[in-house]
Amino acid sequence: MLLQALLLCTAPGLSAAANPCCSNPCQNRGVCMSVGFDQYTCDCTRTGFYGENCSTPEFMTRIKLLLKTTPNTVHHILTHFKGVWDIVNSIPFLRNAIMRYVLTSRSDLIDSPPTYNTHYSYKSWEAFSNLSYYTRALPPVPDDCPTPMGVKGKKELPDSDMLLDKFLMRREFIPDPQGTNLMFAFFAQHFTHQFFKTDDKRGPAFTKGLGHGVDLSHVYGETLDRQHKLRLFKDGKLKYQVINGEVYPPTVNDTQAEMIYPPHVPEHLRFAVGQEVFGLVPGLMMYATIWLREHNRVCDVLKQEHPEWDDERLFQTSRLILIGETIKIVIEDYVQHLSGYHFQLRFDPELLFNQQFQYQNRIAAEFNTLYHWHPLLPDTFHIDDQEYSYPQFLYNNSLLMEHGLTQFVESFSKQSAGRVAGGRNIPVAVRKAAKASIEQSRHMRPQPLNEYRKRFQMKPYESFEELTGEKEMAAELEALYGDIDAMELYPALLVEEPRPDSIFGETMVELGAPFSLKGLMGNPICSPHYWKPSTFGGEVGFKIINTASIQSLICNNVKGCPSTSFSVGDPQPTKTVTVNATPSHSGLEDTNPTVLLKGRSVEL
């Protein structure tokens, strides 16, 4: 043990005084603890392994390893043999058993309660209790290591601008082979802003968010003060205005809710919603408008069912219903599309009621890092046969008024998003954001790519060529990093060879899916005490959740029920989608072309 540590830490050019845990000697989730200045010990408790470095499997572990298939094999099985999966999907107990296994096997990979944060590479009460930190799946690389990645690689990481130019920036738009569209791209951006809220003042290790999961704070506001500014305080509804017969968010002036807009945006186009940055692009405001309409529509449904309820109960219950709708759409439409599986994923909290499962969640820094999917964005935006550049698109809510939500949905459903893995597909318009993603990740000193692959039960890459699946980028990366075990996480996720006909590589999926499913199913509404009709206003509210889909969300709130999905390649569904009836269509008011503000009517 001592000899191994000394050999690693006295390699040419490295300091002999390095922390012995810098070499990550403990395998299979064993915990490294220094003993003195030059020795370490591995804690193998409950890993299923033993020995000096937790590398010898116990008897039952050995059997499990013999039976275990690789992630790529599992992916191949799930994305092929459609006829077999059609049969499986039609047999409820079999489909439920597989879905239960998917949920538990993924969720078991996430530590709960949380274990580390950027400032504590060991267990501490601060790492558990301080909710202002993102948690960590792996502790940061110690400060006293000889290289940024521990003991491997060069003493300095490659220049971020060089990485962008050589490996990440787009030469030519590469569409996603899975057919991902802009409805998906904007949903991803809109959805994740409720829990990825980095505190720029304190640094990338910190979140401004008070919650660590699906709480719809991007709809209702992060604070109670902001929520109150956005609420109508009548019938549970949010404030709104009606323009040319359709519901849109209220203005900043009408709510006094702060939003980020540049000075040139006129006051009547400064819409106010839960997340202050959603004025950035009309695609985000499109979804903000749809969810505003859905909230008020659900309030109408509950008001008809429960005329005895006051404003507060209508509001709170509607929020719970929308949280449920969101989780169902994310699992059964969003994740289903990303997976490419023929197996049909199912949102059913009862699948976990007899399992060991903790209904809590903390957003991890690694999850935040990997979710920077800049390559999804196109070079220009196509709406109703018109093409808009980024300068024309940014901070331009007038496009919503000009084209209307129906045309937005139809256009974004048809426009392809970019492939994320494979490298060289980030549009020049978001170069600054991509550079910030690299540098913020480095600030938190994440472990190398291969350490994350081992942590999430993948085989470490043995070469850069194995990582990229080609020779040119592989040779250039090797020249810059020196060792595949020194490859940093975020750039690796973007240059990794995509799975066949897929948007992502193996690491992105196997690392991201556990965080995603644990965060969704760990929501309080999925717990046994919450998941019952009475929580959601009775069977009528429960049904809204259990019949939710991206198509029903659009049909209930967008004029004409335009056909949509998250893929340009999906067959266009018929307009026989189940729509939840409401006594008054909250998104589509039969009014003259006037603006209604808090009961006021103003001519345009």
PDB file of C-alpha atoms in Angstrom, residues 287-561:
ATOM      1  CA  TYR A 287     -43.419  27.108 -22.248  1.00  0.00           C
ATOM      2  CA  ALA A 288     -43.867  29.651 -19.444  1.00  0.00           C
ATOM      3  CA  THR A 289     -47.096  30.760 -21.124  1.00  0.00           C
ATOM      4  CA  ILE A 290     -48.313  27.185 -21.607  1.00  0.00           C
ATOM      5  CA  TRP A 291     -47.774  26.295 -17.934  1.00  0.00           C
ATOM      6  CA  LEU A 292     -49.435  29.556 -16.821  1.00  0.00           C
ATOM      7  CA  ARG A 293     -52.480  28.606 -18.872  1.00  0.00           C
ATOM      8  CA  GLU A 294     -52.397  25.067 -17.499  1.00  0.00           C
ATOM      9  CA  HIS A 295     -52.315  26.269 -13.889  1.00  0.00           C
ATOM     10  CA  ASN A 296     -55.316  28.520 -14.390  1.00  0.00           C
ATOM     11  CA  ARG A 297     -57.148  25.789 -16.316  1.00  0.00           C
ATOM     12  CA  VAL A 298     -56.611  23.314 -13.474  1.00  0.00           C
ATOM     13  CA  CYS A 299     -57.865  25.933 -11.020  1.00  0.00           C
ATOM     14  CA  ASP A 300     -61.092  26.128 -13.040  1.00  0.00           C
ATOM     15  CA  VAL A 301     -61.474  22.349 -12.911  1.00  0.00           C
ATOM     16  CA  LEU A 302     -60.932  22.268  -9.151  1.00  0.00           C
ATOM     17  CA  LYS A 303     -63.223  25.243  -8.578  1.00  0.00           C
ATOM     18  CA  GLN A 304     -66.056  23.446 -10.336  1.00  0.00           C
ATOM     19  CA  GLU A 305     -65.383  20.273  -8.327  1.00  0.00           C
ATOM     20  CA  HIS A 306     -64.875  22.101  -5.013  1.00  0.00           C
ATOM     21  CA  PRO A 307     -66.836  25.377  -4.934  1.00  0.00           C
ATOM     22  CA  GLU A 308     -66.293  25.393  -1.169  1.00  0.00           C
ATOM     23  CA  TRP A 309     -62.504  25.756  -1.460  1.00  0.00           C
ATOM     24  CA  ASP A 310     -60.814  29.125  -0.916  1.00  0.00           C
ATOM     25  CA  ASP A 311     -58.165  30.709  -3.129  1.00  0.00           C
ATOM     26  CA  GLU A 312     -55.229  29.312  -1.170  1.00  0.00           C
ATOM     27  CA  ARG A 313     -56.343  25.699  -1.341  1.00  0.00           C
ATOM     28  CA  LEU A 314     -57.114  25.968  -5.049  1.00  0.00           C
ATOM     29  CA  PHE A 315     -53.664  27.431  -5.686  1.00  0.00           C
ATOM     30  CA  GLN A 316     -51.745  24.909  -3.568  1.00  0.00           C
ATOM     31  CA  THR A 317     -53.591  21.887  -4.941  1.00  0.00           C
ATOM     32  CA  SER A 318     -53.181  23.065  -8.529  1.00  0.00           C
ATOM     33  CA  ARG A 319     -49.439  23.386  -7.940  1.00  0.00           C
ATOM     34  CA  LEU A 320     -49.255  19.783  -6.727  1.00  0.00           C
ATOM     35  CA  ILE A 321     -51.177  18.635  -9.808  1.00  0.00           C
ATOM     36  CA  LEU A 322     -48.816  20.503 -12.133  1.00  0.00           C
ATOM     37  CA  ILE A 323     -45.815  18.961 -10.385  1.00  0.00           C
ATOM     38  CA  GLY A 324     -47.345  15.551 -11.037  1.00  0.00           C
ATOM     39  CA  GLU A 325     -48.037  16.413 -14.680  1.00  0.00           C
ATOM     40  CA  THR A 326     -44.460  17.576 -15.108  1.00  0.00           C
ATOM     41  CA  ILE A 327     -42.949  14.379 -13.687  1.00  0.00           C
ATOM     42  CA  LYS A 328     -45.189  12.193 -15.842  1.00  0.00           C
ATOM     43  CA  ILE A 329     -44.344  14.137 -19.009  1.00  0.00           C
ATOM     44  CA  VAL A 330     -40.629  14.030 -18.206  1.00  0.00           C
ATOM     45  CA  ILE A 331     -40.578  10.267 -17.641  1.00  0.00           C
ATOM     46  CA  GLU A 332     -43.035   9.084 -20.295  1.00  0.00           C
ATOM     47  CA  ASP A 333     -42.297  11.606 -23.069  1.00  0.00           C
ATOM     48  CA  TYR A 334     -38.975  13.335 -22.404  1.00  0.00           C
ATOM     49  CA  VAL A 335     -36.861  10.498 -20.953  1.00  0.00           C
ATOM     50  CA  GLN A 336     -38.649   8.000 -23.187  1.00  0.00           C
ATOM     51  CA  HIS A 337     -37.528   9.955 -26.236  1.00  0.00           C
ATOM     52  CA  LEU A 338     -33.947  10.339 -25.022  1.00  0.00           C
ATOM     53  CA  SER A 339     -33.630   6.647 -24.203  1.00  0.00           C
ATOM     54  CA  GLY A 340     -34.669   5.433 -27.624  1.00  0.00           C
ATOM     55  CA  TYR A 341     -36.068   2.364 -25.827  1.00  0.00           C
ATOM     56  CA  HIS A 342     -38.794   0.172 -27.280  1.00  0.00           C
ATOM     57  CA  PHE A 343     -39.689  -0.595 -23.666  1.00  0.00           C
ATOM     58  CA  GLN A 344     -42.331   1.930 -22.587  1.00  0.00           C
ATOM     59  CA  LEU A 345     -41.305   3.805 -19.453  1.00  0.00           C
ATOM     60  CA  ARG A 346     -44.064   4.371 -16.917  1.00  0.00           C
ATOM     61  CA  PHE A 347     -44.666   6.918 -14.199  1.00  0.00           C
ATOM     62  CA  ASP A 348     -46.230   4.978 -11.320  1.00  0.00           C
ATOM     63  CA  PRO A 349     -45.018   5.894  -7.817  1.00  0.00           C
ATOM     64  CA  GLU A 350     -46.668   2.775  -6.373  1.00  0.00           C
ATOM     65  CA  LEU A 351     -43.948   0.659  -8.006  1.00  0.00           C
ATOM     66  CA  LEU A 352     -41.573   1.807  -5.260  1.00  0.00           C
ATOM     67  CA  PHE A 353     -43.877   1.581  -2.255  1.00  0.00           C
ATOM     68  CA  ASN A 354     -42.500  -1.809  -1.167  1.00  0.00           C
ATOM     69  CA  GLN A 355     -38.891  -0.868  -1.900  1.00  0.00           C
ATOM     70  CA  GLN A 356     -36.252   0.836   0.224  1.00  0.00           C
ATOM     71  CA  PHE A 357     -36.426   4.373  -1.135  1.00  0.00           C
ATOM     72  CA  GLN A 358     -35.831   7.837   0.304  1.00  0.00           C
ATOM     73  CA  TYR A 359     -38.168  10.624  -0.771  1.00  0.00           C
ATOM     74  CA  GLN A 360     -35.653  13.411  -0.828  1.00  0.00           C
ATOM     75  CA  ASN A 361     -33.198  14.792  -3.327  1.00  0.00           C
ATOM     76  CA  ARG A 362     -30.180  17.058  -3.629  1.00  0.00           C
ATOM     77  CA  ILE A 363     -29.008  18.410  -6.957  1.00  0.00           C
ATOM     78  CA  ALA A 364     -25.447  17.323  -7.691  1.00  0.00           C
ATOM     79  CA  ALA A 365     -22.750  19.497  -9.220  1.00  0.00           C
ATOM     80  CA  GLU A 366     -22.005  16.738 -11.722  1.00  0.00           C
ATOM     81  CA  PHE A 367     -25.647  16.646 -12.841  1.00  0.00           C
ATOM     82  CA  ASN A 368     -25.580  20.401 -13.352  1.00  0.00           C
ATOM     83  CA  THR A 369     -22.328  20.123 -15.299  1.00  0.00           C
ATOM     84  CA  LEU A 370     -23.422  17.371 -17.680  1.00  0.00           C
ATOM     85  CA  TYR A 371     -26.732  19.084 -18.491  1.00  0.00           C
ATOM     86  CA  HIS A 372     -25.087  21.884 -20.496  1.00  0.00           C
ATOM     87  CA  TRP A 373     -26.389  20.614 -23.828  1.00  0.00           C
ATOM     88  CA  HIS A 374     -25.356  23.576 -25.969  1.00  0.00           C
ATOM     89  CA  PRO A 375     -25.119  21.466 -29.171  1.00  0.00           C
ATOM     90  CA  LEU A 376     -28.917  21.051 -29.139  1.00  0.00           C
ATOM     91  CA  LEU A 377     -29.299  24.612 -30.385  1.00  0.00           C
ATOM     92  CA  PRO A 378     -29.573  25.282 -34.136  1.00  0.00           C
ATOM     93  CA  ASP A 379     -27.783  28.012 -36.085  1.00  0.00           C
ATOM     94  CA  THR A 380     -31.054  29.855 -36.748  1.00  0.00           C
ATOM     95  CA  PHE A 381     -34.689  29.485 -35.689  1.00  0.00           C
ATOM     96  CA  HIS A 382     -37.459  28.724 -38.184  1.00  0.00           C
ATOM     97  CA  ILE A 383     -40.968  29.936 -37.356  1.00  0.00           C
ATOM     98  CA  ASP A 384     -43.801  29.931 -39.862  1.00  0.00           C
ATOM     99  CA  ASP A 385     -41.444  29.883 -42.891  1.00  0.00           C
ATOM    100  CA  GLN A 386     -39.407  32.752 -41.475  1.00  0.00           C
ATOM    101  CA  GLU A 387     -35.812  32.427 -40.323  1.00  0.00           C
ATOM    102  CA  TYR A 388     -34.459  34.286 -37.300  1.00  0.00           C
ATOM    103  CA  SER A 389     -30.853  34.751 -36.255  1.00  0.00           C
ATOM    104  CA  TYR A 390     -29.837  34.801 -32.597  1.00  0.00           C
ATOM    105  CA  PRO A 391     -29.817  38.630 -32.413  1.00  0.00           C
ATOM    106  CA  GLN A 392     -33.333  38.644 -33.849  1.00  0.00           C
ATOM    107  CA  PHE A 393     -34.515  35.883 -31.511  1.00  0.00           C
ATOM    108  CA  LEU A 394     -33.029  36.904 -28.162  1.00  0.00           C
ATOM    109  CA  TYR A 395     -35.211  38.987 -25.834  1.00  0.00           C
ATOM    110  CA  ASN A 396     -37.906  39.230 -28.488  1.00  0.00           C
ATOM    111  CA  ASN A 397     -41.283  38.377 -26.995  1.00  0.00           C
ATOM    112  CA  SER A 398     -42.901  40.204 -29.889  1.00  0.00           C
ATOM    113  CA  LEU A 399     -42.417  37.003 -31.912  1.00  0.00           C
ATOM    114  CA  LEU A 400     -44.957  35.310 -29.647  1.00  0.00           C
ATOM    115  CA  MET A 401     -47.458  38.021 -30.491  1.00  0.00           C
ATOM    116  CA  GLU A 402     -46.625  37.994 -34.178  1.00  0.00           C
ATOM    117  CA  HIS A 403     -46.769  34.234 -34.760  1.00  0.00           C
ATOM    118  CA  GLY A 404     -48.800  32.956 -31.804  1.00  0.00           C
ATOM    119  CA  LEU A 405     -48.228  29.836 -29.724  1.00  0.00           C
ATOM    120  CA  THR A 406     -49.863  27.527 -32.246  1.00  0.00           C
ATOM    121  CA  GLN A 407     -47.308  28.406 -34.901  1.00  0.00           C
ATOM    122  CA  PHE A 408     -44.468  28.225 -32.362  1.00  0.00           C
ATOM    123  CA  VAL A 409     -45.433  24.669 -31.416  1.00  0.00           C
ATOM    124  CA  GLU A 410     -45.884  23.593 -35.029  1.00  0.00           C
ATOM    125  CA  SER A 411     -42.579  25.120 -36.122  1.00  0.00           C
ATOM    126  CA  PHE A 412     -40.447  23.902 -33.209  1.00  0.00           C
ATOM    127  CA  SER A 413     -41.938  20.405 -33.567  1.00  0.00           C
ATOM    128  CA  LYS A 414     -40.536  20.271 -37.100  1.00  0.00           C
ATOM    129  CA  GLN A 415     -37.090  21.811 -36.572  1.00  0.00           C
ATOM    130  CA  SER A 416     -34.235  19.456 -35.692  1.00  0.00           C
ATOM    131  CA  ALA A 417     -32.010  19.978 -32.685  1.00  0.00           C
ATOM    132  CA  GLY A 418     -28.303  19.157 -32.802  1.00  0.00           C
ATOM    133  CA  ARG A 419     -26.501  16.001 -31.728  1.00  0.00           C
ATOM    134  CA  VAL A 420     -24.854  16.490 -28.313  1.00  0.00           C
ATOM    135  CA  ALA A 421     -22.077  13.865 -28.329  1.00  0.00           C
ATOM    136  CA  GLY A 422     -19.386  13.399 -30.957  1.00  0.00           C
ATOM    137  CA  GLY A 423     -17.834  16.861 -30.671  1.00  0.00           C
ATOM    138  CA  ARG A 424     -17.757  19.952 -32.869  1.00  0.00           C
ATOM    139  CA  ASN A 425     -21.422  20.906 -32.703  1.00  0.00           C
ATOM    140  CA  ILE A 426     -21.712  23.930 -30.365  1.00  0.00           C
ATOM    141  CA  PRO A 427     -23.093  26.958 -32.259  1.00  0.00           C
ATOM    142  CA  VAL A 428     -20.906  30.041 -32.261  1.00  0.00           C
ATOM    143  CA  ALA A 429     -23.717  32.093 -30.693  1.00  0.00           C
ATOM    144  CA  VAL A 430     -23.326  30.291 -27.360  1.00  0.00           C
ATOM    145  CA  ARG A 431     -19.535  30.052 -27.306  1.00  0.00           C
ATOM    146  CA  LYS A 432     -19.309  32.287 -24.230  1.00  0.00           C
ATOM    147  CA  ALA A 433     -21.722  30.050 -22.296  1.00  0.00           C
ATOM    148  CA  ALA A 434     -19.836  26.927 -23.368  1.00  0.00           C
ATOM    149  CA  LYS A 435     -16.548  28.407 -22.202  1.00  0.00           C
ATOM    150  CA  ALA A 436     -18.122  29.291 -18.862  1.00  0.00           C
ATOM    151  CA  SER A 437     -19.321  25.689 -18.512  1.00  0.00           C
ATOM    152  CA  ILE A 438     -15.761  24.403 -18.879  1.00  0.00           C
ATOM    153  CA  GLU A 439     -14.253  26.918 -16.494  1.00  0.00           C
ATOM    154  CA  GLN A 440     -16.961  26.597 -13.854  1.00  0.00           C
ATOM    155  CA  SER A 441     -16.576  22.842 -13.896  1.00  0.00           C
ATOM    156  CA  ARG A 442     -12.813  23.174 -13.399  1.00  0.00           C
ATOM    157  CA  HIS A 443     -13.383  25.503 -10.461  1.00  0.00           C
ATOM    158  CA  MET A 444     -15.060  22.603  -8.634  1.00  0.00           C
ATOM    159  CA  ARG A 445     -12.140  20.203  -9.307  1.00  0.00           C
ATOM    160  CA  PRO A 446     -14.154  17.186 -10.493  1.00  0.00           C
ATOM    161  CA  GLN A 447     -12.553  13.766 -10.647  1.00  0.00           C
ATOM    162  CA  PRO A 448     -11.390  12.553 -14.084  1.00  0.00           C
ATOM    163  CA  LEU A 449     -13.818  10.983 -16.547  1.00  0.00           C
ATOM    164  CA  ASN A 450     -12.700   7.428 -15.793  1.00  0.00           C
ATOM    165  CA  GLU A 451     -13.326   7.822 -12.073  1.00  0.00           C
ATOM    166  CA  TYR A 452     -16.937   8.717 -12.884  1.00  0.00           C
ATOM    167  CA  ARG A 453     -17.203   5.794 -15.262  1.00  0.00           C
ATOM    168  CA  LYS A 454     -16.091   3.444 -12.475  1.00  0.00           C
ATOM    169  CA  ARG A 455     -18.392   5.120  -9.955  1.00  0.00           C
ATOM    170  CA  PHE A 456     -21.386   4.566 -12.243  1.00  0.00           C
ATOM    171  CA  GLN A 457     -20.456   0.980 -13.132  1.00  0.00           C
ATOM    172  CA  MET A 458     -18.882   1.512 -16.526  1.00  0.00           C
ATOM    173  CA  LYS A 459     -15.570   0.168 -17.753  1.00  0.00           C
ATOM    174  CA  PRO A 460     -12.869   2.883 -17.773  1.00  0.00           C
ATOM    175  CA  TYR A 461     -11.688   3.961 -21.197  1.00  0.00           C
ATOM    176  CA  GLU A 462      -8.208   2.675 -22.030  1.00  0.00           C
ATOM    177  CA  SER A 463      -7.384   5.225 -24.717  1.00  0.00           C
ATOM    178  CA  PHE A 464      -8.552   8.485 -26.246  1.00  0.00           C
ATOM    179  CA  GLU A 465      -9.376   6.596 -29.423  1.00  0.00           C
ATOM    180  CA  GLU A 466     -11.778   4.406 -27.459  1.00  0.00           C
ATOM    181  CA  LEU A 467     -13.363   7.576 -26.036  1.00  0.00           C
ATOM    182  CA  THR A 468     -13.877   9.365 -29.354  1.00  0.00           C
ATOM    183  CA  GLY A 469     -14.229   6.407 -31.720  1.00  0.00           C
ATOM    184  CA  GLU A 470     -11.844   8.026 -34.217  1.00  0.00           C
ATOM    185  CA  LYS A 471      -8.177   8.929 -34.572  1.00  0.00           C
ATOM    186  CA  GLU A 472      -7.853  12.658 -35.309  1.00  0.00           C
ATOM    187  CA  MET A 473      -9.422  14.142 -32.172  1.00  0.00           C
ATOM    188  CA  ALA A 474      -8.028  11.255 -30.112  1.00  0.00           C
ATOM    189  CA  ALA A 475      -4.434  12.111 -31.043  1.00  0.00           C
ATOM    190  CA  GLU A 476      -4.949  15.817 -30.348  1.00  0.00           C
ATOM    191  CA  LEU A 477      -6.591  15.117 -26.992  1.00  0.00           C
ATOM    192  CA  GLU A 478      -3.776  12.798 -25.980  1.00  0.00           C
ATOM    193  CA  ALA A 479      -1.230  15.483 -26.821  1.00  0.00           C
ATOM    194  CA  LEU A 480      -3.080  17.967 -24.614  1.00  0.00           C
ATOM    195  CA  TYR A 481      -3.974  15.764 -21.630  1.00  0.00           C
ATOM    196  CA  GLY A 482      -1.184  13.182 -21.713  1.00  0.00           C
ATOM    197  CA  ASP A 483      -3.191  10.333 -20.219  1.00  0.00           C
ATOM    198  CA  ILE A 484      -6.749   9.045 -20.675  1.00  0.00           C
ATOM    199  CA  ASP A 485      -7.004   8.875 -16.866  1.00  0.00           C
ATOM    200  CA  ALA A 486      -6.493  12.649 -16.821  1.00  0.00           C
ATOM    201  CA  MET A 487      -9.360  13.433 -19.224  1.00  0.00           C
ATOM    202  CA  GLU A 488     -11.693  15.933 -17.596  1.00  0.00           C
ATOM    203  CA  LEU A 489     -15.393  15.174 -17.335  1.00  0.00           C
ATOM    204  CA  TYR A 490     -17.297  17.891 -19.212  1.00  0.00           C
ATOM    205  CA  PRO A 491     -15.307  18.060 -22.471  1.00  0.00           C
ATOM    206  CA  ALA A 492     -15.235  14.263 -22.506  1.00  0.00           C
ATOM    207  CA  LEU A 493     -19.037  14.076 -22.440  1.00  0.00           C
ATOM    208  CA  LEU A 494     -19.197  16.248 -25.565  1.00  0.00           C
ATOM    209  CA  VAL A 495     -16.466  14.486 -27.574  1.00  0.00           C
ATOM    210  CA  GLU A 496     -17.453  10.952 -26.548  1.00  0.00           C
ATOM    211  CA  GLU A 497     -18.456   8.690 -29.418  1.00  0.00           C
ATOM    212  CA  PRO A 498     -22.267   8.636 -29.628  1.00  0.00           C
ATOM    213  CA  ARG A 499     -24.059   5.363 -29.247  1.00  0.00           C
ATOM    214  CA  PRO A 500     -25.302   4.108 -32.634  1.00  0.00           C
ATOM    215  CA  ASP A 501     -27.929   6.515 -34.025  1.00  0.00           C
ATOM    216  CA  SER A 502     -28.091   8.297 -30.652  1.00  0.00           C
ATOM    217  CA  ILE A 503     -27.853  11.831 -29.343  1.00  0.00           C
ATOM    218  CA  PHE A 504     -25.491  10.930 -26.451  1.00  0.00           C
ATOM    219  CA  GLY A 505     -22.547   8.716 -25.675  1.00  0.00           C
ATOM    220  CA  GLU A 506     -22.581   6.026 -23.019  1.00  0.00           C
ATOM    221  CA  THR A 507     -21.237   8.155 -20.159  1.00  0.00           C
ATOM    222  CA  MET A 508     -23.795  10.937 -20.518  1.00  0.00           C
ATOM    223  CA  VAL A 509     -26.664   8.448 -20.256  1.00  0.00           C
ATOM    224  CA  GLU A 510     -25.262   6.223 -17.523  1.00  0.00           C
ATOM    225  CA  LEU A 511     -24.199   9.205 -15.422  1.00  0.00           C
ATOM    226  CA  GLY A 512     -27.250  11.378 -16.023  1.00  0.00           C
ATOM    227  CA  ALA A 513     -30.083   8.831 -15.784  1.00  0.00           C
ATOM    228  CA  PRO A 514     -29.581   7.972 -12.078  1.00  0.00           C
ATOM    229  CA  PHE A 515     -29.642  11.638 -11.073  1.00  0.00           C
ATOM    230  CA  SER A 516     -32.709  12.231 -13.220  1.00  0.00           C
ATOM    231  CA  LEU A 517     -34.831   9.300 -12.041  1.00  0.00           C
ATOM    232  CA  LYS A 518     -33.851   9.723  -8.382  1.00  0.00           C
ATOM    233  CA  GLY A 519     -34.752  13.407  -8.542  1.00  0.00           C
ATOM    234  CA  LEU A 520     -38.117  12.709 -10.189  1.00  0.00           C
ATOM    235  CA  MET A 521     -39.245   9.752  -8.080  1.00  0.00           C
ATOM    236  CA  GLY A 522     -37.775  11.217  -4.885  1.00  0.00           C
ATOM    237  CA  ASN A 523     -40.308  14.049  -5.089  1.00  0.00           C
ATOM    238  CA  PRO A 524     -42.632  14.204  -2.050  1.00  0.00           C
ATOM    239  CA  ILE A 525     -45.768  13.791  -4.200  1.00  0.00           C
ATOM    240  CA  CYS A 526     -44.482  10.317  -5.155  1.00  0.00           C
ATOM    241  CA  SER A 527     -44.381   9.145  -1.529  1.00  0.00           C
ATOM    242  CA  PRO A 528     -47.092   6.856  -0.082  1.00  0.00           C
ATOM    243  CA  HIS A 529     -48.560   9.591   2.115  1.00  0.00           C
ATOM    244  CA  TYR A 530     -48.933  12.026  -0.799  1.00  0.00           C
ATOM    245  CA  TRP A 531     -49.723   9.765  -3.766  1.00  0.00           C
ATOM    246  CA  LYS A 532     -53.476   9.429  -3.317  1.00  0.00           C
ATOM    247  CA  PRO A 533     -56.477  11.176  -4.907  1.00  0.00           C
ATOM    248  CA  SER A 534     -57.247  13.405  -1.915  1.00  0.00           C
ATOM    249  CA  THR A 535     -53.875  15.161  -2.282  1.00  0.00           C
ATOM    250  CA  PHE A 536     -54.894  16.339  -5.732  1.00  0.00           C
ATOM    251  CA  GLY A 537     -58.507  17.323  -5.123  1.00  0.00           C
ATOM    252  CA  GLY A 538     -59.970  13.867  -5.651  1.00  0.00           C
ATOM    253  CA  GLU A 539     -60.192  11.636  -8.696  1.00  0.00           C
ATOM    254  CA  VAL A 540     -60.567  14.596 -11.043  1.00  0.00           C
ATOM    255  CA  GLY A 541     -57.140  15.981 -10.120  1.00  0.00           C
ATOM    256  CA  PHE A 542     -55.588  12.524  -9.962  1.00  0.00           C
ATOM    257  CA  LYS A 543     -56.818  11.875 -13.498  1.00  0.00           C
ATOM    258  CA  ILE A 544     -55.229  15.082 -14.802  1.00  0.00           C
ATOM    259  CA  ILE A 545     -51.849  13.764 -13.636  1.00  0.00           C
ATOM    260  CA  ASN A 546     -52.334  10.189 -14.789  1.00  0.00           C
ATOM    261  CA  THR A 547     -53.418  11.201 -18.301  1.00  0.00           C
ATOM    262  CA  ALA A 548     -50.797  13.936 -18.777  1.00  0.00           C
ATOM    263  CA  SER A 549     -48.549  14.000 -21.832  1.00  0.00           C
ATOM    264  CA  ILE A 550     -46.775  16.640 -23.852  1.00  0.00           C
ATOM    265  CA  GLN A 551     -49.564  16.361 -26.437  1.00  0.00           C
ATOM    266  CA  SER A 552     -52.379  16.753 -23.892  1.00  0.00           C
ATOM    267  CA  LEU A 553     -50.571  19.729 -22.323  1.00  0.00           C
ATOM    268  CA  ILE A 554     -50.484  21.408 -25.722  1.00  0.00           C
ATOM    269  CA  CYS A 555     -54.062  20.445 -26.645  1.00  0.00           C
ATOM    270  CA  ASN A 556     -55.430  21.821 -23.393  1.00  0.00           C
ATOM    271  CA  ASN A 557     -53.668  25.158 -23.731  1.00  0.00           C
ATOM    272  CA  VAL A 558     -52.791  25.962 -27.331  1.00  0.00           C
ATOM    273  CA  LYS A 559     -55.390  26.931 -29.934  1.00  0.00           C
ATOM    274  CA  GLY A 560     -56.097  24.239 -32.516  1.00  0.00           C
ATOM    275  CA  CYS A 561     -54.381  21.429 -30.564  1.00  0.00           C
TER     276      CYS A 561
END
